[in-house]
Amino acid sequence: MSNLLKNKSTWLQSEIETPLACSACGKTELLPKYTGVEDWTFGNTAGSWSYKICSNCASLNLAPRPKEEFIGRAYTSYYTHGASDQNDSVATKTLKRNKPRKKLRDYFKKIYVRNRYLLGKETPMLTKIYFSWKPNKQLEIDQLYRHVPALQHYVNQGVSPRLLDVGCGDGIFLERMAELGWNVLGCDFDVKAVRGCKQKGLVVELGGLEKFDGEQELFEVITMSHVIEHVYQPLKMMQKAMRLLKPGGILWCETPNANSAIHQRYGSYWRGLEAPRHVIIFTTESLKTLVKNAGFEEVHPLQRLNPTEKILAASEEMANGRLPGKIYRVRSRALKKIAKQIDRTAFRCPEAKEFITLCAIKA
Ligand SMILES: [Zn+2]
């Protein structure tokens, strides 16, 4: 695998730092977990990295890690978040080959989205029956709309709601929400992604939440999809989000889960590690605690379809010395069997799901 990285620039000692405390909880006892982890996900950057586990909260910390001012070098061919959002579902791809079923699915999806996300009405009976037959399809839609309240809920209060997507990538989620009637705003550190968003007519800032320093109570909803694991000071980020939300505002956050079943199976080859870009990997409990410490009062884990095949396939490629690229399903019968076992485990024990998805409310 190291051959894949041989032409990549190395890191100077002066560009590296060793965090002394856990980024999730601030406690200082970090124990060795993995060494010799490389950029096996994108092959962007050289370096042999280590992860340490916090003895207090069990989060994984990249330590040592590139200093924050140099980490940009590890993002030279990074994907935008919207693309990963779209490609979560293997099942969706399969259905595309089957037009009548796709038509049926699109029909019920439209009804569900209109009632759940636009009007805030109960799902009509026939649609309920369809989704009781295909529960994963409903989970997929809720994932696409990130479980936000119905637009009508705000309209009834005379409010034209504003949504901020932090790390908005190519803006596909912002477009979806704008289409529904939300006033949307995004921010991202990726220059190309921001340019693409602007070309689509979206309002997107280059950078992170520091763009809103000095401002408060601007948004009804703030979302962060696969962002917090890249952040050097996650508590500060959550505190900023707290300040930027209006009272009653909602934070939605999703990130890889350190306790995932696929992590247990693949160890340092787990797709979720993504050294050196993922500097902190939370557990459900450590993320909930962080969000509460930032001042949020109600924190709820959300149901999410487990992207088992995608993450399993990627981890398997990495364990076999190949960059995972854009593969979304496992090929061998043995791995399909393992994927089913993992799905059963994640169904029985949500703590073992691949991603932590939660929402929190500002009182
Ligand atoms: Zn900790």
Coordinates of C-alpha atoms and ligand atoms in Angstrom, one line a residue:
M1 CA 0.0 0.0 0.0
S2 CA 2.8 2.4 0.8
N3 CA 3.7 2.3 -3.0
L4 CA 0.4 4.2 -3.6
L5 CA 1.7 7.0 -1.5
K6 CA 5.4 7.1 -2.6
N7 CA 5.0 10.3 -4.7
K8 CA 3.1 12.2 -2.1
S9 CA 4.7 15.0 -0.1
T10 CA 5.8 14.1 3.3
W11 CA 5.2 16.1 6.5
L12 CA 7.9 18.1 8.2
Q13 CA 8.2 17.6 12.0
S14 CA 7.3 21.3 12.4
E15 CA 4.0 20.6 10.7
I16 CA 3.0 17.9 13.2
E17 CA 1.6 18.3 16.7
T18 CA 0.7 15.8 19.5
P19 CA -2.6 16.6 21.2
L20 CA -2.4 16.1 24.9
A21 CA -6.1 15.9 25.6
C22 CA -9.1 14.2 24.0
S23 CA -10.8 16.5 21.5
A24 CA -14.2 15.1 22.5
C25 CA -14.1 15.3 26.3
G26 CA -10.9 17.1 27.2
K27 CA -9.5 14.4 29.5
T28 CA -5.8 13.7 29.2
E29 CA -5.4 9.9 29.3
L30 CA -5.0 8.8 25.7
L31 CA -4.0 5.2 25.2
P32 CA -2.4 3.7 22.1
K33 CA -5.0 2.1 19.7
Y34 CA -3.5 1.9 16.2
T35 CA -0.1 2.7 14.7
G36 CA 1.1 2.7 11.0
V37 CA -2.2 3.9 9.6
E38 CA -1.8 5.6 6.2
D39 CA -4.1 7.5 3.9
W40 CA -5.6 4.3 2.6
T41 CA -8.8 6.0 1.6
F42 CA -7.7 8.6 -1.0
G43 CA -3.9 8.2 -1.1
N44 CA -3.7 12.0 -1.0
T45 CA -0.9 12.3 1.5
A46 CA 2.1 10.5 2.9
G47 CA 2.6 9.7 6.6
S48 CA 2.2 6.9 9.0
W49 CA -0.4 7.9 11.6
S50 CA -1.5 6.7 15.0
Y51 CA -4.9 6.8 16.7
K52 CA -5.2 6.9 20.5
I53 CA -8.3 5.9 22.4
C54 CA -9.5 8.1 25.3
S55 CA -9.8 6.2 28.5
N56 CA -12.6 8.4 29.6
C57 CA -15.0 8.6 26.6
A58 CA -13.5 5.9 24.2
S59 CA -13.3 8.4 21.3
L60 CA -10.4 7.9 18.9
N61 CA -8.0 10.8 18.5
L62 CA -5.5 11.1 15.7
A63 CA -2.2 11.7 17.7
P64 CA 0.2 12.9 16.5
R65 CA -1.7 14.9 13.8
P66 CA -0.9 17.6 11.2
K67 CA -1.2 21.0 12.7
E68 CA -4.5 22.6 11.7
E69 CA -2.9 25.2 9.4
F70 CA -1.3 22.4 7.3
I71 CA -4.2 19.9 7.1
G72 CA -5.5 21.4 3.9
R73 CA -2.7 19.4 2.1
A74 CA -4.5 16.2 2.9
Y75 CA -7.6 17.3 1.0
T76 CA -6.3 17.6 -2.6
S77 CA -8.7 15.1 -4.2
Y78 CA -11.4 15.0 -1.5
Y79 CA -15.0 14.2 -2.5
T80 CA -17.9 16.6 -1.8
H81 CA -20.4 15.5 0.8
G82 CA -23.4 15.7 -1.5
A83 CA -22.0 12.9 -3.7
S84 CA -21.7 10.5 -0.7
D85 CA -25.2 11.5 0.3
Q86 CA -26.5 10.3 -3.0
N87 CA -24.6 7.1 -3.2
D88 CA -25.5 5.7 0.2
S89 CA -28.1 3.4 -1.2
V90 CA -27.2 0.3 -3.2
A91 CA -30.9 -0.5 -3.1
T92 CA -31.7 2.8 -4.9
K93 CA -29.4 1.8 -7.8
T94 CA -30.9 -1.6 -8.1
L95 CA -34.4 -0.1 -8.3
K96 CA -33.3 2.3 -11.1
R97 CA -33.0 -0.8 -13.3
N98 CA -36.6 -1.6 -12.6
K99 CA -38.8 1.2 -14.0
P100 CA -42.3 0.2 -12.8
R101 CA -41.0 -0.3 -9.3
K102 CA -39.1 3.0 -9.5
K103 CA -42.2 4.8 -10.7
L104 CA -44.1 3.3 -7.7
R105 CA -41.4 4.3 -5.3
D106 CA -41.2 7.8 -6.7
Y107 CA -44.9 8.2 -6.5
F108 CA -45.0 7.3 -2.8
K109 CA -41.8 9.2 -2.1
K110 CA -43.5 12.4 -3.5
I111 CA -46.5 11.9 -1.3
Y112 CA -44.4 11.2 1.8
V113 CA -42.1 14.2 1.3
R114 CA -45.1 16.5 0.7
N115 CA -46.9 15.4 3.9
R116 CA -43.9 14.9 6.2
Y117 CA -41.5 17.7 5.1
L118 CA -43.8 20.3 3.5
L119 CA -47.2 20.3 5.1
G120 CA -46.5 18.5 8.4
K121 CA -49.5 16.2 7.9
E122 CA -49.9 12.6 8.8
T123 CA -48.8 10.2 6.0
P124 CA -51.8 9.0 4.0
M125 CA -52.8 5.3 4.7
L126 CA -51.9 3.9 1.4
T127 CA -48.4 5.5 1.6
K128 CA -48.0 4.2 5.1
I129 CA -48.8 0.7 3.9
Y130 CA -46.2 1.0 1.1
F131 CA -43.5 2.1 3.6
S132 CA -44.5 -0.6 6.1
W133 CA -43.7 -3.0 3.2
K134 CA -40.5 -1.1 2.3
P135 CA -39.3 0.5 5.6
N136 CA -35.8 1.2 4.3
K137 CA -37.2 3.4 1.6
Q138 CA -38.7 5.7 4.2
L139 CA -35.4 5.8 6.2
E140 CA -33.6 6.8 2.9
I141 CA -35.9 9.7 2.4
D142 CA -35.6 10.9 6.0
Q143 CA -31.8 10.7 5.5
L144 CA -32.1 12.9 2.4
Y145 CA -34.1 15.5 4.2
R146 CA -32.2 15.1 7.5
H147 CA -35.3 14.7 9.6
V148 CA -36.0 18.4 9.7
P149 CA -39.4 19.7 10.9
A150 CA -42.1 20.3 8.2
L151 CA -41.8 23.8 6.6
Q152 CA -45.5 24.4 7.5
H153 CA -44.6 24.3 11.2
Y154 CA -42.6 27.5 10.7
V155 CA -45.1 29.1 8.3
N156 CA -47.8 28.7 10.9
Q157 CA -45.7 30.9 13.2
G158 CA -45.2 33.5 10.5
V159 CA -41.6 32.5 10.1
S160 CA -39.6 32.0 6.9
P161 CA -37.1 29.4 8.2
R162 CA -33.4 29.6 7.5
L163 CA -31.1 26.6 7.3
L164 CA -27.3 26.5 7.4
D165 CA -25.5 23.4 6.1
V166 CA -21.9 23.3 7.5
G167 CA -19.6 21.5 5.1
C168 CA -22.2 21.7 2.3
G169 CA -20.0 20.1 -0.4
D170 CA -21.6 20.3 -3.8
G171 CA -24.8 21.7 -2.3
I172 CA -27.1 18.9 -3.2
F173 CA -28.8 19.0 0.2
L174 CA -29.2 22.8 0.1
E175 CA -30.8 22.5 -3.4
R176 CA -33.2 19.9 -2.0
M177 CA -34.2 22.1 0.9
A178 CA -34.5 25.2 -1.2
E179 CA -36.8 23.4 -3.5
L180 CA -39.0 22.7 -0.5
G181 CA -39.1 26.4 0.4
W182 CA -36.3 26.8 3.0
N183 CA -34.0 29.8 2.9
V184 CA -30.7 28.0 2.7
L185 CA -27.1 29.0 3.3
G186 CA -24.0 26.8 3.2
C187 CA -20.3 27.0 4.1
D188 CA -17.4 24.7 3.1
F189 CA -13.6 24.9 3.0
D190 CA -13.5 23.3 -0.5
V191 CA -12.9 26.1 -3.0
K192 CA -14.1 24.0 -6.0
A193 CA -17.3 22.9 -4.1
V194 CA -18.1 26.5 -3.2
R195 CA -17.6 27.7 -6.7
G196 CA -19.9 24.9 -8.0
C197 CA -22.6 25.9 -5.5
K198 CA -22.4 29.5 -6.5
Q199 CA -22.8 28.5 -10.2
K200 CA -26.0 26.8 -9.2
G201 CA -27.2 30.0 -7.6
L202 CA -26.7 28.9 -3.9
V203 CA -25.5 31.2 -1.2
V204 CA -22.4 29.6 0.1
E205 CA -19.4 30.9 2.1
L206 CA -15.9 29.7 1.8
G207 CA -14.8 28.5 5.3
G208 CA -16.5 27.3 8.5
L209 CA -18.6 28.7 11.3
E210 CA -16.0 31.4 12.0
K211 CA -17.6 33.2 9.0
F212 CA -20.5 34.0 11.4
D213 CA -18.4 35.2 14.4
G214 CA -20.1 38.0 16.2
E215 CA -23.6 36.9 15.0
Q216 CA -26.3 35.0 16.8
E217 CA -29.7 33.5 16.5
L218 CA -29.7 33.4 12.7
F219 CA -31.0 29.9 11.9
E220 CA -33.9 27.6 12.6
V221 CA -31.8 24.5 11.6
I222 CA -28.0 23.8 11.3
T223 CA -26.9 20.6 9.8
M224 CA -23.4 19.0 9.8
S225 CA -23.1 15.8 7.7
H226 CA -19.7 14.1 8.2
V227 CA -18.0 17.3 9.4
I228 CA -17.3 17.0 13.1
E229 CA -14.8 14.2 12.6
H230 CA -12.6 16.7 10.7
V231 CA -12.7 19.4 13.4
Y232 CA -9.8 20.1 15.7
Q233 CA -12.0 21.8 18.4
P234 CA -15.4 20.2 18.2
L235 CA -16.7 21.7 21.4
K236 CA -16.0 25.2 20.2
M237 CA -17.8 24.4 16.9
M238 CA -20.9 23.1 18.7
Q239 CA -20.9 26.2 20.9
K240 CA -20.8 28.4 17.8
A241 CA -23.7 26.4 16.3
M242 CA -25.6 26.8 19.6
R243 CA -25.1 30.5 19.4
L244 CA -26.2 30.8 15.8
L245 CA -29.4 28.9 16.3
K246 CA -32.6 30.6 17.3
P247 CA -34.3 29.5 20.5
G248 CA -36.0 26.2 19.7
G249 CA -33.5 25.7 16.8
I250 CA -32.4 22.3 15.8
L251 CA -28.9 20.9 15.2
W252 CA -28.6 17.8 13.0
C253 CA -25.2 16.0 13.1
E254 CA -23.9 12.8 11.5
T255 CA -20.4 11.2 11.9
P256 CA -18.7 7.8 11.8
N257 CA -19.2 5.7 14.9
A258 CA -16.1 4.4 16.8
N259 CA -18.2 1.5 18.1
S260 CA -19.4 0.4 14.6
A261 CA -19.5 -3.3 13.9
I262 CA -17.4 -2.8 10.7
H263 CA -14.7 -1.0 12.8
Q264 CA -14.6 -3.9 15.2
R265 CA -14.0 -6.3 12.2
Y266 CA -11.5 -4.3 10.2
G267 CA -9.6 -2.4 12.9
S268 CA -7.1 0.1 11.4
Y269 CA -8.4 -0.7 7.9
W270 CA -11.9 0.6 8.7
R271 CA -13.1 3.1 6.2
G272 CA -14.3 5.4 9.0
L273 CA -10.7 6.2 10.2
E274 CA -9.6 8.1 7.1
A275 CA -6.2 9.3 8.5
P276 CA -5.1 12.0 8.6
R277 CA -8.4 13.9 7.8
H278 CA -10.5 12.3 10.5
V279 CA -8.9 13.7 13.6
I280 CA -11.6 12.6 16.1
I281 CA -14.0 9.6 15.9
F282 CA -16.8 9.7 18.5
T283 CA -19.0 7.1 20.1
T284 CA -22.7 7.8 20.4
E285 CA -22.2 8.7 24.1
S286 CA -19.2 10.9 23.6
L287 CA -21.0 12.9 20.9
K288 CA -24.1 13.2 23.0
T289 CA -22.0 14.5 25.9
L290 CA -20.2 17.0 23.7
V291 CA -23.4 18.4 22.3
K292 CA -24.9 18.7 25.8
N293 CA -21.7 20.4 27.1
A294 CA -22.1 22.9 24.3
G295 CA -25.5 23.8 25.9
F296 CA -28.0 21.8 24.0
E297 CA -30.7 20.4 26.2
E298 CA -32.4 17.7 24.3
V299 CA -30.3 15.3 22.3
H300 CA -31.9 12.4 20.3
P301 CA -30.3 9.7 18.3
L302 CA -32.1 9.3 14.9
Q303 CA -32.8 6.1 13.0
R304 CA -30.7 5.7 9.9
L305 CA -30.3 3.1 7.3
N306 CA -26.9 1.4 7.9
P307 CA -24.6 1.8 4.8
T308 CA -23.2 -1.7 5.5
E309 CA -22.3 -2.9 2.0
K310 CA -20.6 0.4 1.0
I311 CA -18.4 0.6 4.1
L312 CA -17.7 -3.1 4.2
A313 CA -16.7 -3.1 0.6
A314 CA -14.4 0.0 1.1
S315 CA -12.8 -1.5 4.2
E316 CA -12.2 -4.8 2.4
E317 CA -10.5 -3.0 -0.4
M318 CA -8.3 -1.1 2.0
A319 CA -7.4 -4.2 3.9
N320 CA -6.3 -5.8 0.6
G321 CA -4.0 -2.9 -0.2
R322 CA -6.3 -1.1 -2.7
L323 CA -7.8 2.4 -2.7
P324 CA -11.5 1.9 -2.3
G325 CA -12.6 4.3 -5.0
K326 CA -16.3 4.5 -5.7
I327 CA -17.5 1.0 -4.9
Y328 CA -20.8 0.6 -3.2
R329 CA -21.4 -3.1 -2.8
V330 CA -19.6 -6.3 -1.9
R331 CA -19.1 -8.8 -4.6
S332 CA -18.3 -12.2 -2.9
R333 CA -20.9 -14.4 -1.4
A334 CA -18.8 -14.6 1.8
L335 CA -18.8 -10.8 2.2
K336 CA -22.6 -10.6 1.5
K337 CA -23.1 -13.1 4.3
I338 CA -21.0 -10.9 6.6
A339 CA -22.9 -7.8 5.5
K340 CA -26.2 -9.5 6.6
Q341 CA -24.7 -10.5 9.9
I342 CA -23.6 -6.9 10.5
D343 CA -27.0 -5.6 9.6
R344 CA -28.6 -8.0 12.1
T345 CA -26.1 -6.8 14.8
A346 CA -26.8 -3.1 14.0
F347 CA -30.6 -3.8 14.1
R348 CA -30.3 -5.5 17.5
C349 CA -27.8 -3.0 18.8
P350 CA -28.0 0.6 17.4
E351 CA -24.7 1.4 19.2
A352 CA -23.0 -0.8 16.6
K353 CA -24.3 1.2 13.6
E354 CA -21.8 2.7 11.2
F355 CA -22.8 6.3 11.7
I356 CA -24.0 8.3 14.7
T357 CA -26.9 10.4 13.6
L358 CA -28.5 12.8 16.1
C359 CA -30.5 15.9 16.5
A360 CA -30.3 18.4 19.4
I361 CA -32.6 21.2 20.4
K362 CA -31.6 24.6 21.7
A363 CA -33.9 25.4 24.6
Ligands
ZN1 ZN -12.4 11.6 25.6

